[in-house]
Short mmCIF file of C-alpha atoms in Angstrom, two decimals:
data_model
loop_
_atom_site.label_atom_id
_atom_site.label_comp_id
_atom_site.label_asym_id
_atom_site.label_seq_id
_atom_site.Cartn_x
_atom_site.Cartn_y
_atom_site.Cartn_z
CA MET A 192 81.43 84.39 84.88
CA SER A 193 80.41 81.56 87.21
CA VAL A 194 81.69 80.58 90.62
CA ILE A 195 82.91 76.99 90.70
CA ILE A 196 82.96 75.22 94.06
CA THR A 197 85.70 72.60 94.32
CA ALA A 198 86.44 70.26 97.22
CA ASP A 199 88.76 67.45 98.16
CA SER A 200 87.26 63.98 97.84
CA THR A 201 87.37 63.77 101.63
CA CYS A 202 84.18 65.85 101.84
CA ASP A 203 82.45 62.48 101.22
CA LEU A 204 79.23 64.01 99.91
CA PRO A 205 77.01 61.52 98.03
CA PRO A 206 77.36 61.67 94.21
CA SER A 207 73.71 62.69 93.91
CA ILE A 208 74.51 65.85 95.88
CA THR A 209 77.82 66.70 94.19
CA GLU A 210 76.10 66.37 90.83
CA SER A 211 72.95 68.34 91.68
CA ARG A 212 74.93 71.10 93.43
CA ASN A 213 77.59 71.25 90.70
CA ILE A 214 80.54 70.54 92.99
CA THR A 215 83.88 69.62 91.42
CA ILE A 216 85.61 66.89 93.44
CA ILE A 217 89.41 66.60 93.45
CA PRO A 218 90.50 63.12 94.61
CA LEU A 219 93.23 62.23 97.06
CA SER A 220 95.02 58.92 96.50
CA VAL A 221 94.79 55.68 98.45
CA LEU A 222 97.81 53.35 98.48
CA LEU A 223 97.33 49.60 98.81
CA GLY A 224 100.79 48.15 98.89
CA GLU A 225 102.60 49.37 95.79
CA LYS A 226 99.45 50.40 93.92
CA SER A 227 97.83 53.85 94.02
CA TYR A 228 94.13 54.52 93.44
CA LEU A 229 92.10 57.72 93.13
CA ASP A 230 89.70 58.06 96.07
CA GLY A 231 86.09 57.58 95.02
CA ILE A 232 86.98 56.90 91.39
CA GLU A 233 89.14 53.80 91.25
CA ILE A 234 88.49 52.27 94.67
CA LYS A 235 85.75 51.88 97.28
CA PRO A 236 86.01 51.25 101.06
CA SER A 237 85.12 47.57 100.79
CA ASP A 238 88.18 47.10 98.55
CA LEU A 239 90.56 48.46 101.16
CA TYR A 240 88.94 46.48 104.00
CA ASP A 241 89.37 43.32 101.92
CA PHE A 242 93.01 44.27 101.33
CA VAL A 243 93.62 44.65 105.08
CA LYS A 244 91.97 41.30 105.84
CA LYS A 245 94.08 39.52 103.23
CA THR A 246 97.43 41.19 103.91
CA GLY A 247 97.28 42.60 107.44
CA VAL A 248 98.71 45.80 105.97
CA LEU A 249 96.84 49.06 106.51
CA PRO A 250 96.25 51.37 103.54
CA LYS A 251 98.04 54.69 103.23
CA THR A 252 96.82 57.91 101.70
CA ALA A 253 98.51 60.60 99.64
CA ALA A 254 97.64 64.28 99.31
CA VAL A 255 96.53 65.97 96.11
CA THR A 256 99.61 67.45 94.44
CA PRO A 257 99.98 71.14 93.49
CA ALA A 258 100.00 70.06 89.84
CA GLN A 259 96.64 68.29 90.20
CA TYR A 260 95.07 71.36 91.79
CA TYR A 261 96.68 73.62 89.18
CA GLU A 262 95.12 71.61 86.36
CA VAL A 263 91.62 72.05 87.80
CA PHE A 264 92.08 75.72 88.68
CA LYS A 265 93.51 76.54 85.25
CA ARG A 266 90.73 74.75 83.41
CA GLU A 267 88.04 76.68 85.26
CA THR A 268 89.73 80.10 85.14
CA ASP A 269 90.51 79.64 81.42
CA ASN A 270 86.77 79.22 80.98
CA GLY A 271 86.25 82.58 82.69
CA ASN A 272 85.16 81.20 86.03
CA SER A 273 86.33 81.94 89.55
CA VAL A 274 86.94 79.14 92.04
CA VAL A 275 86.28 78.62 95.75
CA HIS A 276 88.09 75.53 97.00
CA ILE A 277 87.19 73.88 100.34
CA GLY A 278 90.06 71.71 101.55
CA LEU A 279 90.71 68.94 104.03
CA SER A 280 92.07 70.20 107.36
CA SER A 281 95.64 71.44 107.05
CA ALA A 282 96.35 69.74 110.39
CA ILE A 283 95.54 66.36 108.85
CA SER A 284 96.92 66.54 105.32
CA SER A 285 99.31 68.58 103.17
CA SER A 286 96.59 68.80 100.52
CA PHE A 287 95.49 72.26 101.65
CA GLN A 288 99.01 73.66 101.51
CA ASN A 289 99.34 72.21 98.01
CA ALA A 290 96.10 73.89 96.99
CA LEU A 291 97.46 77.23 98.22
CA ILE A 292 100.62 76.71 96.16
CA ALA A 293 98.55 76.09 93.03
CA ALA A 294 96.13 78.96 93.75
CA ALA A 295 98.99 81.47 94.05
CA ASP A 296 99.20 81.59 90.26
CA PHE A 297 95.62 82.82 89.92
CA ASN A 298 93.84 86.01 90.93
CA ASN A 299 90.40 84.48 91.19
CA VAL A 300 90.96 81.21 93.09
CA TYR A 301 90.19 81.26 96.81
CA CYS A 302 91.04 78.42 99.22
CA VAL A 303 89.30 77.75 102.54
CA ASP A 304 90.85 75.47 105.16
CA SER A 305 87.87 73.53 106.49
CA LYS A 306 89.89 72.44 109.55
CA ASN A 307 87.75 69.36 109.30
CA LEU A 308 87.17 66.08 107.49
CA CYS A 309 84.52 63.84 105.96
CA THR A 310 81.03 65.30 105.59
CA ALA A 311 81.68 67.80 108.38
CA MET A 312 83.88 69.41 105.76
CA GLY A 313 81.05 68.68 103.32
CA LEU A 314 78.73 70.92 105.35
CA LEU A 315 81.02 73.87 104.54
CA VAL A 316 81.03 72.86 100.88
CA LEU A 317 77.23 72.94 100.86
CA LYS A 318 77.19 76.32 102.62
CA ALA A 319 79.48 77.62 99.87
CA CYS A 320 77.01 76.27 97.31
CA ASP A 321 74.13 77.99 99.13
CA LEU A 322 75.99 81.30 98.92
CA ARG A 323 76.89 80.79 95.26
CA ASP A 324 73.26 80.07 94.42
CA LYS A 325 72.28 83.33 96.14
CA GLY A 326 74.58 85.24 93.78
CA PHE A 327 77.57 85.95 96.02
CA ASP A 328 80.93 86.35 94.30
CA ALA A 329 83.88 84.07 94.99
CA ARG A 330 85.64 86.40 97.45
CA LYS A 331 82.52 86.81 99.60
CA ILE A 332 81.78 83.08 99.49
CA SER A 333 85.33 82.34 100.61
CA ASN A 334 85.19 84.86 103.46
CA ARG A 335 81.82 83.66 104.69
CA ALA A 336 82.75 79.99 104.47
CA ALA A 337 85.93 80.66 106.44
CA ALA A 338 83.90 82.48 109.10
CA LEU A 339 81.66 79.40 109.45
CA VAL A 340 84.56 77.00 110.11
CA PRO A 341 84.33 77.33 113.94
CA LYS A 342 80.63 76.49 113.83
CA VAL A 343 81.12 72.99 112.42
CA HIS A 344 80.56 70.27 115.01
CA ALA A 345 82.37 67.04 114.13
CA THR A 346 82.52 63.90 116.25
CA PHE A 347 82.62 60.20 115.47
CA VAL A 348 82.58 57.01 117.49
CA LEU A 349 84.95 54.15 116.71
CA ASP A 350 84.42 50.44 117.04
CA ASN A 351 88.13 49.69 116.66
CA LEU A 352 91.23 51.82 117.15
CA GLU A 353 93.59 49.87 114.91
CA TYR A 354 93.30 52.04 111.81
CA LEU A 355 93.41 55.42 113.56
CA HIS A 356 96.23 54.40 115.86
CA LYS A 357 98.51 52.90 113.22
CA GLY A 358 97.72 55.71 110.80
CA GLY A 359 99.09 58.20 113.32
CA ARG A 360 96.35 60.76 112.65
CA CYS A 361 95.31 61.13 116.28
CA SER A 362 98.18 61.12 118.76
CA ALA A 363 95.80 60.87 121.73
CA VAL A 364 94.73 57.42 120.56
CA ALA A 365 98.25 56.05 121.13
CA LYS A 366 97.91 56.55 124.89
CA PHE A 367 94.28 55.48 125.07
CA GLY A 368 93.99 51.77 125.88
CA ALA A 369 90.41 51.43 124.71
CA ASN A 370 90.84 48.07 123.06
CA VAL A 371 92.18 46.59 126.30
CA LEU A 372 89.63 48.27 128.55
CA GLY A 373 86.66 47.52 126.33
CA LEU A 374 85.92 51.22 125.83
CA LYS A 375 84.64 52.87 122.67
CA PRO A 376 86.11 56.35 122.16
CA VAL A 377 84.44 59.36 120.60
CA ILE A 378 86.87 61.46 118.58
CA GLY A 379 86.19 65.15 118.16
CA VAL A 380 87.73 67.60 115.70
CA ASP A 381 88.80 70.92 117.20
CA SER A 382 87.43 73.51 114.76
CA GLY A 383 90.09 75.96 115.88
CA THR A 384 93.10 73.80 115.10
CA GLY A 385 91.71 71.06 112.88
CA LYS A 386 93.27 68.43 115.14
CA MET A 387 91.56 65.37 116.61
CA ASP A 388 91.32 64.19 120.19
CA VAL A 389 89.41 61.73 122.36
CA ILE A 390 86.54 63.68 123.91
CA LYS A 391 84.33 60.96 125.41
CA LYS A 392 84.39 57.24 126.24
CA TYR A 393 81.59 54.72 126.20
CA ARG A 394 81.49 51.17 127.50
CA GLY A 395 79.31 48.33 126.30
CA LYS A 396 78.21 46.55 123.16
CA ILE A 397 78.74 48.62 120.07
CA ASP A 398 75.06 48.95 119.05
CA SER A 399 74.21 50.31 122.49
CA VAL A 400 77.16 52.67 122.26
CA TYR A 401 75.95 53.93 118.87
CA LYS A 402 72.55 54.76 120.35
CA GLN A 403 74.07 56.53 123.35
CA TYR A 404 76.33 58.52 121.05
CA ILE A 405 73.45 59.53 118.78
CA ASN A 406 71.27 60.68 121.69
CA ASP A 407 74.16 62.58 123.31
CA SER A 408 75.09 64.24 120.02
CA LEU A 409 71.58 65.63 119.61
CA ALA A 410 70.81 66.28 123.27
CA ASP A 411 70.88 70.08 122.99
CA ILE A 412 68.95 70.54 119.75
CA SER A 413 68.33 74.25 120.43
CA LYS A 414 72.00 75.01 119.72
CA ILE A 415 72.06 73.23 116.36
CA ASP A 416 71.58 74.94 112.97
CA GLN A 417 68.52 73.24 111.53
CA THR A 418 69.53 73.75 107.89
CA ARG A 419 71.05 70.30 107.54
CA ILE A 420 72.63 67.42 109.44
CA VAL A 421 74.75 64.51 108.26
CA ILE A 422 74.75 60.93 109.51
CA ALA A 423 77.86 59.29 108.09
CA ASN A 424 79.33 55.82 108.43
CA SER A 425 82.34 53.90 107.17
CA GLY A 426 80.52 50.66 106.43
CA GLY A 427 79.47 47.67 108.51
CA ILE A 428 76.83 49.49 110.57
CA SER A 429 73.35 47.98 110.51
CA GLY A 430 70.45 49.64 108.78
CA GLU A 431 68.63 49.58 112.12
CA ILE A 432 71.23 51.86 113.73
CA LEU A 433 71.25 54.24 110.76
CA ALA A 434 67.45 54.38 110.83
CA PHE A 435 67.60 55.02 114.59
CA ALA A 436 69.95 57.96 114.01
CA LYS A 437 67.70 59.45 111.36
CA GLY A 438 64.65 58.92 113.57
CA VAL A 439 66.27 60.74 116.50
CA ALA A 440 67.23 63.65 114.22
CA GLU A 441 63.68 63.84 112.83
CA GLY A 442 62.13 63.54 116.27
CA LYS A 443 64.26 66.14 118.04
CA GLY A 444 64.83 68.64 115.25
CA ARG A 445 63.20 70.25 112.26
CA PHE A 446 66.04 69.89 109.80
CA ASN A 447 65.54 71.07 106.24
CA GLU A 448 67.84 68.30 105.06
CA ILE A 449 69.04 65.06 106.68
CA ILE A 450 71.91 63.60 104.69
CA THR A 451 73.09 60.03 105.05
CA ALA A 452 76.59 59.57 103.69
CA ASP A 453 79.19 56.87 103.28
CA ALA A 454 82.73 57.74 104.28
CA GLY A 455 85.07 57.57 101.30
CA CYS A 456 88.30 55.62 101.04
CA THR A 457 90.63 58.30 102.40
CA ILE A 458 88.62 58.71 105.62
CA SER A 459 87.93 54.97 105.91
CA SER A 460 91.66 54.26 105.56
CA HIS A 461 92.22 56.05 108.85
CA CYS A 462 89.11 55.26 110.89
CA GLY A 463 88.35 51.72 109.73
CA PRO A 464 84.93 50.04 109.43
CA LYS A 465 81.98 50.50 111.79
CA THR A 466 82.70 54.17 112.49
CA LEU A 467 79.59 56.32 112.98
CA ALA A 468 79.50 60.12 112.80
CA VAL A 469 76.95 62.86 113.40
CA PHE A 470 77.92 66.17 111.83
CA TYR A 471 76.14 69.50 112.01
CA MET A 472 76.71 73.23 112.31
CA LYS A 473 76.07 75.15 115.51
CA LYS A 474 73.92 78.26 115.52
#
C-alpha cells in the first residue's frame, strides 16, 4: 500500500515538482463572468488579467466540492492506497471543510489544514512528501505535517490592493488607504488562525520596495530552516527582481532547494499581478 499526497491547486507548486514528487493536485475553480474554469488546467493567470482589463470585473473563485474530493479519495483507496491531503487554509476557503466531509467516509484518508496559501502551503506538501519518501505511514505524515503548520512563514508584498480589497479576503485591507497614500503593504498569514493581515508598509517605487521586502524577509537567516525556500510571484515582475531575490537567498543562506514559482489562478484572482512572496519554514 502506498501513501498518496494530495493537495489543492492553491499550493502552486511548479508542474515539474508535482510530477517528480508524485503529488496529486485537486483544482479549485475560477469564475470569469458566467464561465467556470479549473485552476491550472483550463486557465492561466494571464487569461484572468486580460478578462479584468477588458471587462473591469474581477474574477471569483469556487471551492472544491465534497463530491470532487470524494472521487479522488475513492479512486486512491480502491487501489489500496492511503491518502494525506494538504488543504488551503480553512479561514480562506470552504475547500478544507469539504475535504473533511469527503474524508469522513474513509478510514485511511487524513486531512491537514495548512492554514496557509500559495507555495507556503506547498512547503507543507513537500514536507509530507519528504516523510512519505522516508517510509512514514499516512497517520504519522498527517500528524507531523500538522505539527509543522505553525512553522510556515508566509508574507507577500502587493503592488495594488484592488484585487485583495474587492475579493474580501483580507478585511484589514478595507481600512488601509495604501493606494491613496502611495504605500505598498506586506500581507502576512497568521499560522495560528490562517487569516491575513497587513504587517508592514513600504513607501517608494515598486522595484525598490521589492528589494527592501526581500532583504527584510531574509534578515535573520539563522532562524530559517535551510531545507528549502520559495520565491513566488503572480506575474508582471521583472526577471531582474526575481534574480535579485534568488541571489539574496543564495548569498545569505545555504538552502538545499530554492524554488521559483508562479502563483496560480486562484491566488492571482485575489492578489492581482505584480505580487511578490518569500515563503519558508522557521527552525
